[in-house]
Short mmCIF file of C-alpha atoms and ligand atoms in Angstrom, two decimals:
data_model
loop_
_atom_site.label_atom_id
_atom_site.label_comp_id
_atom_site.label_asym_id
_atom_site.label_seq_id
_atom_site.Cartn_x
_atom_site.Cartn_y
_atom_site.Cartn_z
CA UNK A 1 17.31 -16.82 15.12
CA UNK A 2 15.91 -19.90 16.21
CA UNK A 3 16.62 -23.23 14.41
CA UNK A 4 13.05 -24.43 12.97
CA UNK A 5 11.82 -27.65 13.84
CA UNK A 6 11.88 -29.84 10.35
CA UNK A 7 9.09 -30.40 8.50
CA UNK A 8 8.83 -34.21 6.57
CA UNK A 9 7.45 -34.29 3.62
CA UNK A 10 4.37 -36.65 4.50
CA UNK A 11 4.19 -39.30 1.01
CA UNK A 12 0.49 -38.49 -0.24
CA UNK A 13 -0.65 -42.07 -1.03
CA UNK A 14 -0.99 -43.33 2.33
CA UNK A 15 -2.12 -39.66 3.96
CA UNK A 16 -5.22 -40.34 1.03
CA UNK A 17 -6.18 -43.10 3.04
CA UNK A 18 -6.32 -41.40 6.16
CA UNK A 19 -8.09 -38.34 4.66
CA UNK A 20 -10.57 -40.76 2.93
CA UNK A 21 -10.98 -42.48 6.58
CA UNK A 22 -10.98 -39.49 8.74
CA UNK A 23 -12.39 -36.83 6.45
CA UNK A 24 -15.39 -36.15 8.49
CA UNK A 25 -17.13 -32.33 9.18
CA UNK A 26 -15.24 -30.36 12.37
CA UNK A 27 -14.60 -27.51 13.95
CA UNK A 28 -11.84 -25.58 13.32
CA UNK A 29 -11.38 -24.60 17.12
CA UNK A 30 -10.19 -21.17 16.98
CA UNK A 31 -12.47 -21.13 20.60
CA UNK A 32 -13.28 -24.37 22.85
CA UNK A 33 -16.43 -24.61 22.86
CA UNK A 34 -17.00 -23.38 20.05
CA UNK A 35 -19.40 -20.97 18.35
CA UNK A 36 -22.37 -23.38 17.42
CA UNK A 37 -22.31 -23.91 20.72
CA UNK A 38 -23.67 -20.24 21.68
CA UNK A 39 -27.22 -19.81 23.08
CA UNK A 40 -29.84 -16.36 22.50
CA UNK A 41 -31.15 -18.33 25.76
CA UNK A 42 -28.49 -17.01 27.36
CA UNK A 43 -28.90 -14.70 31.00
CA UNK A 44 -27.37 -11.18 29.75
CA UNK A 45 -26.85 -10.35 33.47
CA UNK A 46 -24.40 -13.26 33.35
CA UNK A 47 -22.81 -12.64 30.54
CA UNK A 48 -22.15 -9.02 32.62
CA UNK A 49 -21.38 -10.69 35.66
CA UNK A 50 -18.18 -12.28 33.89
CA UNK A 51 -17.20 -9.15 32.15
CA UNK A 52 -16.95 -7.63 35.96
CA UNK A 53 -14.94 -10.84 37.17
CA UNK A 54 -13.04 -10.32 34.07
CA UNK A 55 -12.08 -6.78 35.11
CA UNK A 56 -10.43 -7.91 38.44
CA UNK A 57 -8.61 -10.20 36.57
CA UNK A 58 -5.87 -7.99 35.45
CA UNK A 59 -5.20 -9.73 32.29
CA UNK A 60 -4.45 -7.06 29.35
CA UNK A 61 -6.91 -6.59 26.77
CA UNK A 62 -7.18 -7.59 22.81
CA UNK A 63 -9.88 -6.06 20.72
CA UNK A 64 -11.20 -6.79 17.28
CA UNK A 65 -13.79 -4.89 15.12
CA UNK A 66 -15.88 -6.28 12.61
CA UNK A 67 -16.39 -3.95 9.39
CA UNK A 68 -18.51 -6.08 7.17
CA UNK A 69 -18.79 -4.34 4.10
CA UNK A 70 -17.92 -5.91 0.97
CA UNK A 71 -18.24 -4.09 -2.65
CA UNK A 72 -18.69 -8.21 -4.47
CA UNK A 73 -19.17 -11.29 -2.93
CA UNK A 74 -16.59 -13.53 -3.46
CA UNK A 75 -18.53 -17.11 -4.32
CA UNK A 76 -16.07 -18.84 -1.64
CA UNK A 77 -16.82 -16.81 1.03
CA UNK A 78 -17.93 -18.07 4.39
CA UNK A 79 -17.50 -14.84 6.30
CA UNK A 80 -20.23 -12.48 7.65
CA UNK A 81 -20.42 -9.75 5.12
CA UNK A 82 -23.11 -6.93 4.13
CA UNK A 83 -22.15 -6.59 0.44
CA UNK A 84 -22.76 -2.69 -0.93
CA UNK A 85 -21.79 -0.33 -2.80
CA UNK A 86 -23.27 2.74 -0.93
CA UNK A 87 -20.72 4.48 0.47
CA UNK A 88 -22.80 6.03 3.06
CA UNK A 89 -22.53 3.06 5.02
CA UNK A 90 -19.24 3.59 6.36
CA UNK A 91 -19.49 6.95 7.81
CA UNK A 92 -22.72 5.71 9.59
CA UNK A 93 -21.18 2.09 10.42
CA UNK A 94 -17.95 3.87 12.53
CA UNK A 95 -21.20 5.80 14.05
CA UNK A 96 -22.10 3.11 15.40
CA UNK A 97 -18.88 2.00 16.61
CA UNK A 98 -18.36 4.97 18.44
CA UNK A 99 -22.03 4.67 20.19
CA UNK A 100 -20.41 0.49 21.20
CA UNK A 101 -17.61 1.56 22.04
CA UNK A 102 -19.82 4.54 24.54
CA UNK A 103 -21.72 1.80 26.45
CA UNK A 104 -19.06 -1.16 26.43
CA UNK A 105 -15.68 1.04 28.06
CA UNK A 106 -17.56 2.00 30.93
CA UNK A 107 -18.31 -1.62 31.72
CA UNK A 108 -13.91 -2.62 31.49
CA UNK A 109 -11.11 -2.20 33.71
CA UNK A 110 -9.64 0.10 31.25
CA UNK A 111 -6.59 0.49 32.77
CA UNK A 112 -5.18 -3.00 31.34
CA UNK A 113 -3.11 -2.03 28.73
CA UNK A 114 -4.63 -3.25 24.99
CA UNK A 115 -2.13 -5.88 23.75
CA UNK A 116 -3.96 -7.32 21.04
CA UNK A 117 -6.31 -5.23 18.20
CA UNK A 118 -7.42 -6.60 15.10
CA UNK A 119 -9.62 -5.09 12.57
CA UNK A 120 -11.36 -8.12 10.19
CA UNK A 121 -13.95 -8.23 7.88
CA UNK A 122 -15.95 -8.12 5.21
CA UNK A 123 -13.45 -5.18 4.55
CA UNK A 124 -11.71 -3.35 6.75
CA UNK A 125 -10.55 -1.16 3.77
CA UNK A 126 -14.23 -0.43 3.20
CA UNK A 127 -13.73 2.30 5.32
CA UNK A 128 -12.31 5.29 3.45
CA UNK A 129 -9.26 6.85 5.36
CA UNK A 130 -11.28 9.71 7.27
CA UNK A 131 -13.23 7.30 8.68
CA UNK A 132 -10.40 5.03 9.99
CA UNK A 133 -9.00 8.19 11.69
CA UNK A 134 -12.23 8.94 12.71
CA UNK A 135 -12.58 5.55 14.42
CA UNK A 136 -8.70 5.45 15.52
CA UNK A 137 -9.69 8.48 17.94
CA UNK A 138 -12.72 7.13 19.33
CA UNK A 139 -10.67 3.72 20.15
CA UNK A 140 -7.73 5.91 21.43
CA UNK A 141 -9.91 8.18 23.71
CA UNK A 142 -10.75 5.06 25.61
CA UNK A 143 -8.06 2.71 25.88
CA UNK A 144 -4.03 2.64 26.41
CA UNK A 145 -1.96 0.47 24.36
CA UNK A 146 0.85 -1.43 25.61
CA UNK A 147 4.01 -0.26 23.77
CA UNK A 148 4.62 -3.81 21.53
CA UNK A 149 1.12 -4.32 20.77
CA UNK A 150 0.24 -6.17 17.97
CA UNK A 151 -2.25 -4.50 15.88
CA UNK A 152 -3.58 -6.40 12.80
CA UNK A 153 -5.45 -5.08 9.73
CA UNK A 154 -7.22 -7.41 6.86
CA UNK A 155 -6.26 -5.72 4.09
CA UNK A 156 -8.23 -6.93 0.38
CA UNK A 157 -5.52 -5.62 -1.87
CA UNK A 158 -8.72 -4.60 -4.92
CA UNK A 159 -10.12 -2.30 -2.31
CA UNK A 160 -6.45 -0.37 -1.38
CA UNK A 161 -5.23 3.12 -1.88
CA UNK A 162 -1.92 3.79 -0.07
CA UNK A 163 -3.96 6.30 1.99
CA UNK A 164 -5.71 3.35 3.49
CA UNK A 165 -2.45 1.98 4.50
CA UNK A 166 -1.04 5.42 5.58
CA UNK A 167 -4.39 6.34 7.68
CA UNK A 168 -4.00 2.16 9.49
CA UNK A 169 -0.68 3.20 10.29
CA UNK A 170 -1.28 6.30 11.86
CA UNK A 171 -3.51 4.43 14.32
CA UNK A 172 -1.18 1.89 15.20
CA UNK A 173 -1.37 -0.82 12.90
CA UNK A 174 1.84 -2.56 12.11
CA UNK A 175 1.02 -5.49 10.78
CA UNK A 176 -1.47 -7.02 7.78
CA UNK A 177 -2.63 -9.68 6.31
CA UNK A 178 -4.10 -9.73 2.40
CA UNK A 179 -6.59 -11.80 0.66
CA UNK A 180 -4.69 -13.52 -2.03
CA UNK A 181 -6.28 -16.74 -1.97
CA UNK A 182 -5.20 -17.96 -5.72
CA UNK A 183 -3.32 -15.92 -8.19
CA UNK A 184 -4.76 -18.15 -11.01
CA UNK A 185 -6.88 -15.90 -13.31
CA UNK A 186 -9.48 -19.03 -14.35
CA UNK A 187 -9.47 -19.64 -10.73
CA UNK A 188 -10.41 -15.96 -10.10
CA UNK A 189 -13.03 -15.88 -12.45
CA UNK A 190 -14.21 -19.25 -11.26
CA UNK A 191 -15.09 -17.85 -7.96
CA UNK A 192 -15.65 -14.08 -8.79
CA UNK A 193 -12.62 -11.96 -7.39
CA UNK A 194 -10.37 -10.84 -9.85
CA UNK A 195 -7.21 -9.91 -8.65
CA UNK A 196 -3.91 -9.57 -11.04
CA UNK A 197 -1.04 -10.43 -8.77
CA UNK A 198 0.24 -6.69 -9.73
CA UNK A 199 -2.37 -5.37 -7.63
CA UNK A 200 -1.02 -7.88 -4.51
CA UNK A 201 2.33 -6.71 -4.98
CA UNK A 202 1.87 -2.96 -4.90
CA UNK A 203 -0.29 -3.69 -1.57
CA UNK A 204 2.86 -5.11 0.13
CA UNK A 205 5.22 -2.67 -1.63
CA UNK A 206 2.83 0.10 0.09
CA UNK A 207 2.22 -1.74 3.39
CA UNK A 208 6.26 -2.10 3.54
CA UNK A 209 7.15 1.47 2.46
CA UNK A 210 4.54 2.71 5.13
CA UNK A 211 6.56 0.82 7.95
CA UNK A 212 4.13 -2.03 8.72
CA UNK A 213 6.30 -4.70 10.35
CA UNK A 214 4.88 -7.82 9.02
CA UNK A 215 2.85 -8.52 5.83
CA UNK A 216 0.78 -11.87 5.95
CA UNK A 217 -0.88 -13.81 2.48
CA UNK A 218 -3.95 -15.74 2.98
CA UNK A 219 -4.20 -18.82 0.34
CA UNK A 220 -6.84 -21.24 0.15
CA UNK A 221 -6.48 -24.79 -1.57
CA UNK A 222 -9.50 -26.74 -2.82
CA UNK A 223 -11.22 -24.09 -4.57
CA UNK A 224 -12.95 -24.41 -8.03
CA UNK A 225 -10.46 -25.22 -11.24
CA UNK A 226 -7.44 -25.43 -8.63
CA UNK A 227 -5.11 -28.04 -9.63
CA UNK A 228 -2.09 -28.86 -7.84
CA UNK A 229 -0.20 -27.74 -10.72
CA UNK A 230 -1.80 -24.53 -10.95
CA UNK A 231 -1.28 -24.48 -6.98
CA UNK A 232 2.00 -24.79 -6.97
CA UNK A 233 2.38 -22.22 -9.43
CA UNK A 234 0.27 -19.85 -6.85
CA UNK A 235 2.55 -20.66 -4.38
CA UNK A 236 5.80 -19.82 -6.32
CA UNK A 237 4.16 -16.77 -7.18
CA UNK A 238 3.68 -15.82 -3.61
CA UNK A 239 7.07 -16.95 -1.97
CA UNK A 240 7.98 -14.65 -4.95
CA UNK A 241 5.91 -12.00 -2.73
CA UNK A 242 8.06 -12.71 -0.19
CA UNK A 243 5.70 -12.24 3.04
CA UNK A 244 6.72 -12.99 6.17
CA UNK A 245 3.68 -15.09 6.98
CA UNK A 246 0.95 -17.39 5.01
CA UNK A 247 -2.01 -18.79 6.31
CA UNK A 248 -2.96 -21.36 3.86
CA UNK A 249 -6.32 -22.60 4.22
CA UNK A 250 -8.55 -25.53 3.69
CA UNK A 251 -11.73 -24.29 1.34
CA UNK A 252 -14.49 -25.02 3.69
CA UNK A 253 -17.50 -25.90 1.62
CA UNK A 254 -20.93 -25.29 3.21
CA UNK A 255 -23.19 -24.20 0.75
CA UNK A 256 -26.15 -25.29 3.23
CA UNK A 257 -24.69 -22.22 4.93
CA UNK A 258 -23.51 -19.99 2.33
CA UNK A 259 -25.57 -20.80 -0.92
CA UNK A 260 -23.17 -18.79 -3.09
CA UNK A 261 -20.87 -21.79 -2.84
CA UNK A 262 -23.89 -24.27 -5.06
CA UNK A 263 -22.58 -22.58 -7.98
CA UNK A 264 -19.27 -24.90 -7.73
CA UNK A 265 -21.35 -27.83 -7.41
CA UNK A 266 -23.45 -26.81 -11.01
CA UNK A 267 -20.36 -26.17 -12.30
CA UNK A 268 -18.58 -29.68 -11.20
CA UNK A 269 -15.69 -27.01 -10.65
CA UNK A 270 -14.58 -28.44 -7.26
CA UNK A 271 -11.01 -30.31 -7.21
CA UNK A 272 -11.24 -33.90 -5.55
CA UNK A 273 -10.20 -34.73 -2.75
CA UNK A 274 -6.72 -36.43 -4.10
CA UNK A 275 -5.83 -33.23 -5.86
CA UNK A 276 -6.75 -31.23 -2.45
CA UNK A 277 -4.51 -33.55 -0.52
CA UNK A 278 -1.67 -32.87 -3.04
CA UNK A 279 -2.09 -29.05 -3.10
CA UNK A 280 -1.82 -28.99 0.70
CA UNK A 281 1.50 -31.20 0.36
CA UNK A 282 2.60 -29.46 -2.33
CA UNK A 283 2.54 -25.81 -0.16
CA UNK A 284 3.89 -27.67 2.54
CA UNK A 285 7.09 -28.71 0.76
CA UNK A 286 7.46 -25.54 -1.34
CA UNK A 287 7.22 -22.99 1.52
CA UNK A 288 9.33 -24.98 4.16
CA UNK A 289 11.78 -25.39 1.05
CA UNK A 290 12.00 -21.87 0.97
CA UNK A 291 12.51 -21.34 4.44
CA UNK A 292 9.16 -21.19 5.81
CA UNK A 293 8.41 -23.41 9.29
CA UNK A 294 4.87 -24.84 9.56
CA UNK A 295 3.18 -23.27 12.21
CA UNK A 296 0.53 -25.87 13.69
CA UNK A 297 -2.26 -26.54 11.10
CA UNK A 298 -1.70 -24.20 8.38
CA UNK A 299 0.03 -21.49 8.82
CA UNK A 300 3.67 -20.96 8.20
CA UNK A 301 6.67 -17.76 8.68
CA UNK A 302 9.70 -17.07 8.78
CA UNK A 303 12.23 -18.84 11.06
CA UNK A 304 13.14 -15.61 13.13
CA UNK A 305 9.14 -14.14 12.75
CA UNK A 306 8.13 -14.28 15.93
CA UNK A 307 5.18 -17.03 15.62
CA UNK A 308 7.57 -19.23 14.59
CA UNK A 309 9.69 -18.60 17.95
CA UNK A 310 6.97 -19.26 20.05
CA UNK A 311 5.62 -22.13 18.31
CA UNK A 312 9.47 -23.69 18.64
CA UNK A 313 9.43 -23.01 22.15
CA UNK A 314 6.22 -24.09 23.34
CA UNK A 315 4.55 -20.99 23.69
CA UNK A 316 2.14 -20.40 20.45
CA UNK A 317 -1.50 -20.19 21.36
CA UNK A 318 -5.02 -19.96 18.95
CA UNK A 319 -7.65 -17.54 19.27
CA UNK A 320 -10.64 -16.36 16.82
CA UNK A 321 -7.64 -14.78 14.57
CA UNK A 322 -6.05 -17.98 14.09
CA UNK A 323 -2.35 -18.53 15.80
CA UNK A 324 -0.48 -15.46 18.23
CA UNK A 325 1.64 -15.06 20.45
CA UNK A 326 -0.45 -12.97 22.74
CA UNK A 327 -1.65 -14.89 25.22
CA UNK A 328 -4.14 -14.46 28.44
CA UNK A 329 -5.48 -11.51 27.17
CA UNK A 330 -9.45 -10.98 26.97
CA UNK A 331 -11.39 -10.31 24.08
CA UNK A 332 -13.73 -7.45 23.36
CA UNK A 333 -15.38 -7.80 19.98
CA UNK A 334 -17.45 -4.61 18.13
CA UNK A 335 -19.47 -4.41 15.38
CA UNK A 336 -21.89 -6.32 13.82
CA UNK A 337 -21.01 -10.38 14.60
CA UNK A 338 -18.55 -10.05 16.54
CA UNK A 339 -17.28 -12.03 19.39
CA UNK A 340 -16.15 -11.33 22.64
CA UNK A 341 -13.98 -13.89 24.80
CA UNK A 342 -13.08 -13.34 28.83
CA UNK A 343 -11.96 -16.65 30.57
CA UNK A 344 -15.65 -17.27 31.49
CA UNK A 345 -17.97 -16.84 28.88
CA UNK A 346 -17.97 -15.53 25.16
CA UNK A 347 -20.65 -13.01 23.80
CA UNK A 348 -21.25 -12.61 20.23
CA UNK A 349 -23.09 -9.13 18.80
CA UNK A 350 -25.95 -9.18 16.79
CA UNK A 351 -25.22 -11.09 12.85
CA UNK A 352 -27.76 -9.09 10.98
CA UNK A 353 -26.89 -5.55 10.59
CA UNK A 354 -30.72 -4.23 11.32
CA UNK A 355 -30.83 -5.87 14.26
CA UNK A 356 -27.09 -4.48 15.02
CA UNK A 357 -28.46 -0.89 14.50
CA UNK A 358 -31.22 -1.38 16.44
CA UNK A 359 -29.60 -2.33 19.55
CA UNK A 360 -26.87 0.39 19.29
CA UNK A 361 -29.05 3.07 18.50
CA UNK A 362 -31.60 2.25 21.61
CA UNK A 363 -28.47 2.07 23.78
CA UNK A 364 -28.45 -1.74 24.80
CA UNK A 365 -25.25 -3.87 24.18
CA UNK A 366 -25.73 -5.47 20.92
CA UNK A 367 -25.41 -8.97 22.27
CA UNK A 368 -27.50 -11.38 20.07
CA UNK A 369 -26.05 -14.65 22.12
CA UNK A 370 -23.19 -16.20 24.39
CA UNK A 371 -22.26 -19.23 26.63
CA UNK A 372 -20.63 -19.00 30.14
CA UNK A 373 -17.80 -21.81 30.20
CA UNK A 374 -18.26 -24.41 33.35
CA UNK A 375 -14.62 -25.84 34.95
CA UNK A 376 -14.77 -28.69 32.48
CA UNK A 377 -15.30 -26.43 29.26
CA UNK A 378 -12.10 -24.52 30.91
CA UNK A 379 -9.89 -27.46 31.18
CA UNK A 380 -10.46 -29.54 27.62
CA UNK A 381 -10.20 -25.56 26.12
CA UNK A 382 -6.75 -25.61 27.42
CA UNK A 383 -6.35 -29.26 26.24
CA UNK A 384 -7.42 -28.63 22.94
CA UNK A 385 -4.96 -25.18 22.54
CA UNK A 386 -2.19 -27.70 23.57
CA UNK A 387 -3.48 -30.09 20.17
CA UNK A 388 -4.43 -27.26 18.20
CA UNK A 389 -1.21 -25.45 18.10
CA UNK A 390 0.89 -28.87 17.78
CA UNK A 391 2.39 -28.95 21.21
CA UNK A 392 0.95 -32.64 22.06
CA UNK A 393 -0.22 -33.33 25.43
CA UNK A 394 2.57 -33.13 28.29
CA UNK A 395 0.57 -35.02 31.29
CA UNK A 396 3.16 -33.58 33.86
CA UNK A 397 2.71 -30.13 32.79
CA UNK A 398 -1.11 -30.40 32.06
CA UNK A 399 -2.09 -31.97 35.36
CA UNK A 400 -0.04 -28.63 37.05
CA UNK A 401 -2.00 -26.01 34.98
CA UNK A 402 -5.02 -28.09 35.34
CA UNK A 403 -5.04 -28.45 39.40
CA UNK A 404 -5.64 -32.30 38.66
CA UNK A 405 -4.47 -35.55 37.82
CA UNK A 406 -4.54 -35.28 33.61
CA UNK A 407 -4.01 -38.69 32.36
CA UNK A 408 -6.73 -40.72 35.02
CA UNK A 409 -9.49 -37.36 34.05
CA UNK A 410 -9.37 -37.89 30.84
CA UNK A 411 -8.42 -41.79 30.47
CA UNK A 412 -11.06 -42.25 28.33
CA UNK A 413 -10.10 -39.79 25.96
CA UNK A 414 -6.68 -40.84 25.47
CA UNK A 415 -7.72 -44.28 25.22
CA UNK A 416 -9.82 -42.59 22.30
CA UNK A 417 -6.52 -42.14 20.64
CA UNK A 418 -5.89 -45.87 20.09
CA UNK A 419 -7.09 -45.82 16.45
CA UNK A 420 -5.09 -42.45 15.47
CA UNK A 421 -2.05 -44.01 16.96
CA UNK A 422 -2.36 -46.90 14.89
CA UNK A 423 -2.61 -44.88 12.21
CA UNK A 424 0.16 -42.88 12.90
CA UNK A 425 -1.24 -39.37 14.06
CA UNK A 426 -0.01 -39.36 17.33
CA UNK A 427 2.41 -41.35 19.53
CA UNK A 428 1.66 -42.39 23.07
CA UNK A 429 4.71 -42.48 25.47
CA UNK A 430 4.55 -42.62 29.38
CA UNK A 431 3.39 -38.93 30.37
CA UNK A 432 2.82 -37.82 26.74
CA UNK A 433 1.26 -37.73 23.80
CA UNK A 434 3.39 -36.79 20.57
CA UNK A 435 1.32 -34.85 17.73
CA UNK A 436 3.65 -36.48 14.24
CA UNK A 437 4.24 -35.01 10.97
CA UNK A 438 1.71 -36.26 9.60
CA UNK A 439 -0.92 -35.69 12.56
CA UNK A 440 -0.40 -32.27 11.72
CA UNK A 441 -2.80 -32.37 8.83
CA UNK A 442 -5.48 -33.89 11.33
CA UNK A 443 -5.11 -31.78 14.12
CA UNK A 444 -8.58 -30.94 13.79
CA UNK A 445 -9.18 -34.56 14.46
CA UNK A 446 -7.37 -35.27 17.57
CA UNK A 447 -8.65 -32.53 19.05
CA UNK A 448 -12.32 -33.60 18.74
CA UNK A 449 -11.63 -36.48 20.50
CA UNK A 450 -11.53 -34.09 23.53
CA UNK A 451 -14.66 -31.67 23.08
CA UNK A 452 -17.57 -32.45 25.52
CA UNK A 453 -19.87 -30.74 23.24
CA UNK A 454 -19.24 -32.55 19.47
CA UNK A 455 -21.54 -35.11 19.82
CA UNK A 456 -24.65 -33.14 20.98
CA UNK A 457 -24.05 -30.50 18.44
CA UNK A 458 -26.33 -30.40 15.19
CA UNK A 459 -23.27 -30.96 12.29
CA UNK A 460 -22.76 -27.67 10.04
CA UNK A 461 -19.11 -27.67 10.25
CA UNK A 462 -16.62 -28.32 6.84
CA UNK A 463 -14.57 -30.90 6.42
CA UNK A 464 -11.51 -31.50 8.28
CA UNK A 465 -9.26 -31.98 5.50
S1 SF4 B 501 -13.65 -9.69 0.23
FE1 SF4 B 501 -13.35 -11.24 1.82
S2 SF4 B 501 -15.10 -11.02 3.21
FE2 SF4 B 501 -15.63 -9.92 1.30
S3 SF4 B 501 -16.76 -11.42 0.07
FE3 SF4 B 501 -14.60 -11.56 -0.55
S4 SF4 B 501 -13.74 -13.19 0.79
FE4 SF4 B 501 -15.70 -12.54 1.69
#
């Protein structure tokens, strides 16, 4: 076991006054650039192109498949979801999978062993366990797994029978995460998904019993009629869980985007800022209290998990999942929305179901946009990894991966920093830049002082904070 790096309790009062200052809309850079930055102008033929420089590439593979079905919406959400009850859809949804899966494998170097899979939603559980076998054959018949892979279901513990977990398992899956969010029952009701914490903890009693190796809880902080005392008491509840991972998340409020969220607004439900501020601080303390390290931005596991070994020594890295320790690997995203990611250019599949179908059933790739990365969009992508998952900047070590001289390319940028220094984000020495304790809750924020891209984007994003 490694010893954890210590987490300082940051004093809220004066991190207030930096949220207040700094609290401004940004991305949360699971990709550089990132998605707004997409184009349905895009050449498909070079979108191709890179998927055939990808193959020589040799790097192993990671693949992730969107299921969007949701039975309610929760008011919250901000994912891409088809909410249904018709059962139908699933049988003709891993249909469609099959026919993707037909006209993308012949495209790959399939003989890079899969590293990586993740199934995300909507609701992965949507699926009734037939149907996952039915889709773990067609994604067995055309790729080989690498013995260790790690392969990651989102589990939504209101929507789980322990065949669900039995049927993940038999096609690899070893480890989970569950939709938790707040075990509050106003807070529940407040945003429509009701969810006694009885429920949560037969999922991870099931998930355990059926061998799955690690079992993640995904909390979010600033929803409505959260207040740090009724956060706190979530998180108690949840260490009493005792899962070996949390992601605990910033609400990201964009009802311009998702107009399910107004409701909060009618309601003056929302939490200020202060109380989010505390809530955040409040996890912080009570999950590295019980034993928990803080794993960049907001996630956190146990000391010997083995996020929290790479993110002690140096080798953590961020992709559209959040944090893993698979790195180098390229992405091929099916179903409906989803994204794919090789070193040169991302692709993401059709957002609106019709126009999903459509594409699948005429036999064309189901590719509604993408963006094909220049040299520069390479480098800051690898800069902003290095922020994102709390390394700070090593010049030395940057300049070497970078085939350049780091600190006079991107003088201006770290000059940039003057202001967050000052403030006590980061710390300047000769050939590096430190990310501190309390940086860590800004992270978003030091890293868009290095995107190209921010300031000729149209804004949409949530707050930092
Ligand atoms: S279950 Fe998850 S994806 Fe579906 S509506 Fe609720 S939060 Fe969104």
């Amino acid at each position: 076991m490694v010893s954890p790096r210590n987490t300082v309790p940051v004093p809220v009062e004066p991190a207030l006054e930096l949220v207040r200052k700094y609290n401004v809309p940004g991305p949360r850079y699971t990709s550089y650039p990132t998605a707004p930055q997409f184009s349905e102008s895009i050449d498909r033929a070079a979108l191709l192109t890179e998927v055939r420089r990808d193959n020589a590439d040799g790097s192993p593979l990671s693949l992730y498949f969107h299921v969007p079905f949701c039975e309610s919406l929760c008011w919250y959400c901000g994912c891409t979801t088809v909410i249904t009850t018709r059962r139908a859809s699933a049988s003709e949804y891993v249909t469609l999978l099959e026919k993707e899966l037909a006209l993308t494998a012949p495209l790959m170097n399939r003989s890079r062993p899969v590293t990586q899979l993740h199934f995300g939603g909507g609701t992965p559980t949507f699926l009734p366990p037939a149907e996952i076998d039915r889709l773990a054959a067609a994604i067995h018949r055309h790729f080989q797994f690498a013995a260790d892979s790690e392969n990651s279901v989102e589990i939504d513990p209101r929507r789980l029978t322990k065949e669900h977990v039995e049927a993940f398992r038999r096609l690899g899956c070893n480890r989970a995460s569950l939709g938790v969010q707040d075990t509050n029952p106003a807070v529940q009701l407040a945003v429509h998904r009701w969810q006694p914490l009885a429920q949560t903890a037969q999922a991870i009693t099931w998930l355990r019993e059926s061998g799955f190796q690690s079992v993640s809880v995904d909390l979010i902080f600033g929803l409505p009629l959260q207040t740090p005392a009724s956060f706190a008491q979530t998180i108690d509840e949840v260490i009493g869980l005792q899962p070996d991972r949390l992601a605990v998340f910033s609400y990201a409020h964009v009802p311009w985007i998702k107009p399910a969220q107004k409701i909060f607004e009618t309601r003056q439900q929302l939490p200020t800022t202060a109380d989010k501020l505390t809530m955040l601080m409040t996890a912080v303390t009570k999950l590295t209290a019980a034993g928990y390290v803080q794993i960049g931005m907001d996630h956190f596991a146990r000391p010997d998990d083995e996020l929290a070994v790479a993110f002690n020594d140096g080798t953590l890295h961020r992709n559209f999942q959040g944090y893993t320790t698979r790195a180098g690997a390229s992405l091929y995203g099916f179903g409906m929305s989803s994204i794919s990611e090789t070193d040169g250019a991302f692709r993401q599949n059709h957002k609106e179901l019709p126009d999903y179908v459509a594409a699948v059933e005429a036999g064309r790739m189901p590719i509604e946009r993408g963006y094909v990365l220049t040299d520069d969009d390479r480098r800051r992508r690898v800069i902003i990894s290095d922020l994102m998952c709390a390394r700070g900047l090593d010049f030395a070590g940057l300049s070497q991966r970078l085939g350049l001289d780091f600190a006079a390319t991107y003088a201006n940028e770290l000059a940039s920093l003057a202001d967050l220094e000052a403030d006590g984000l980061v710390t300047r020495q000769p050939g590096r830049v430190a990310i501190t304790e309390l940086g860590r809750l800004f992270l978003r924020i030091i890293a868009m002082r290095f995107d190209a891209h921010l300031a000729k984007r149209p804004t949409g994003f949530s707050k930092t904070v």
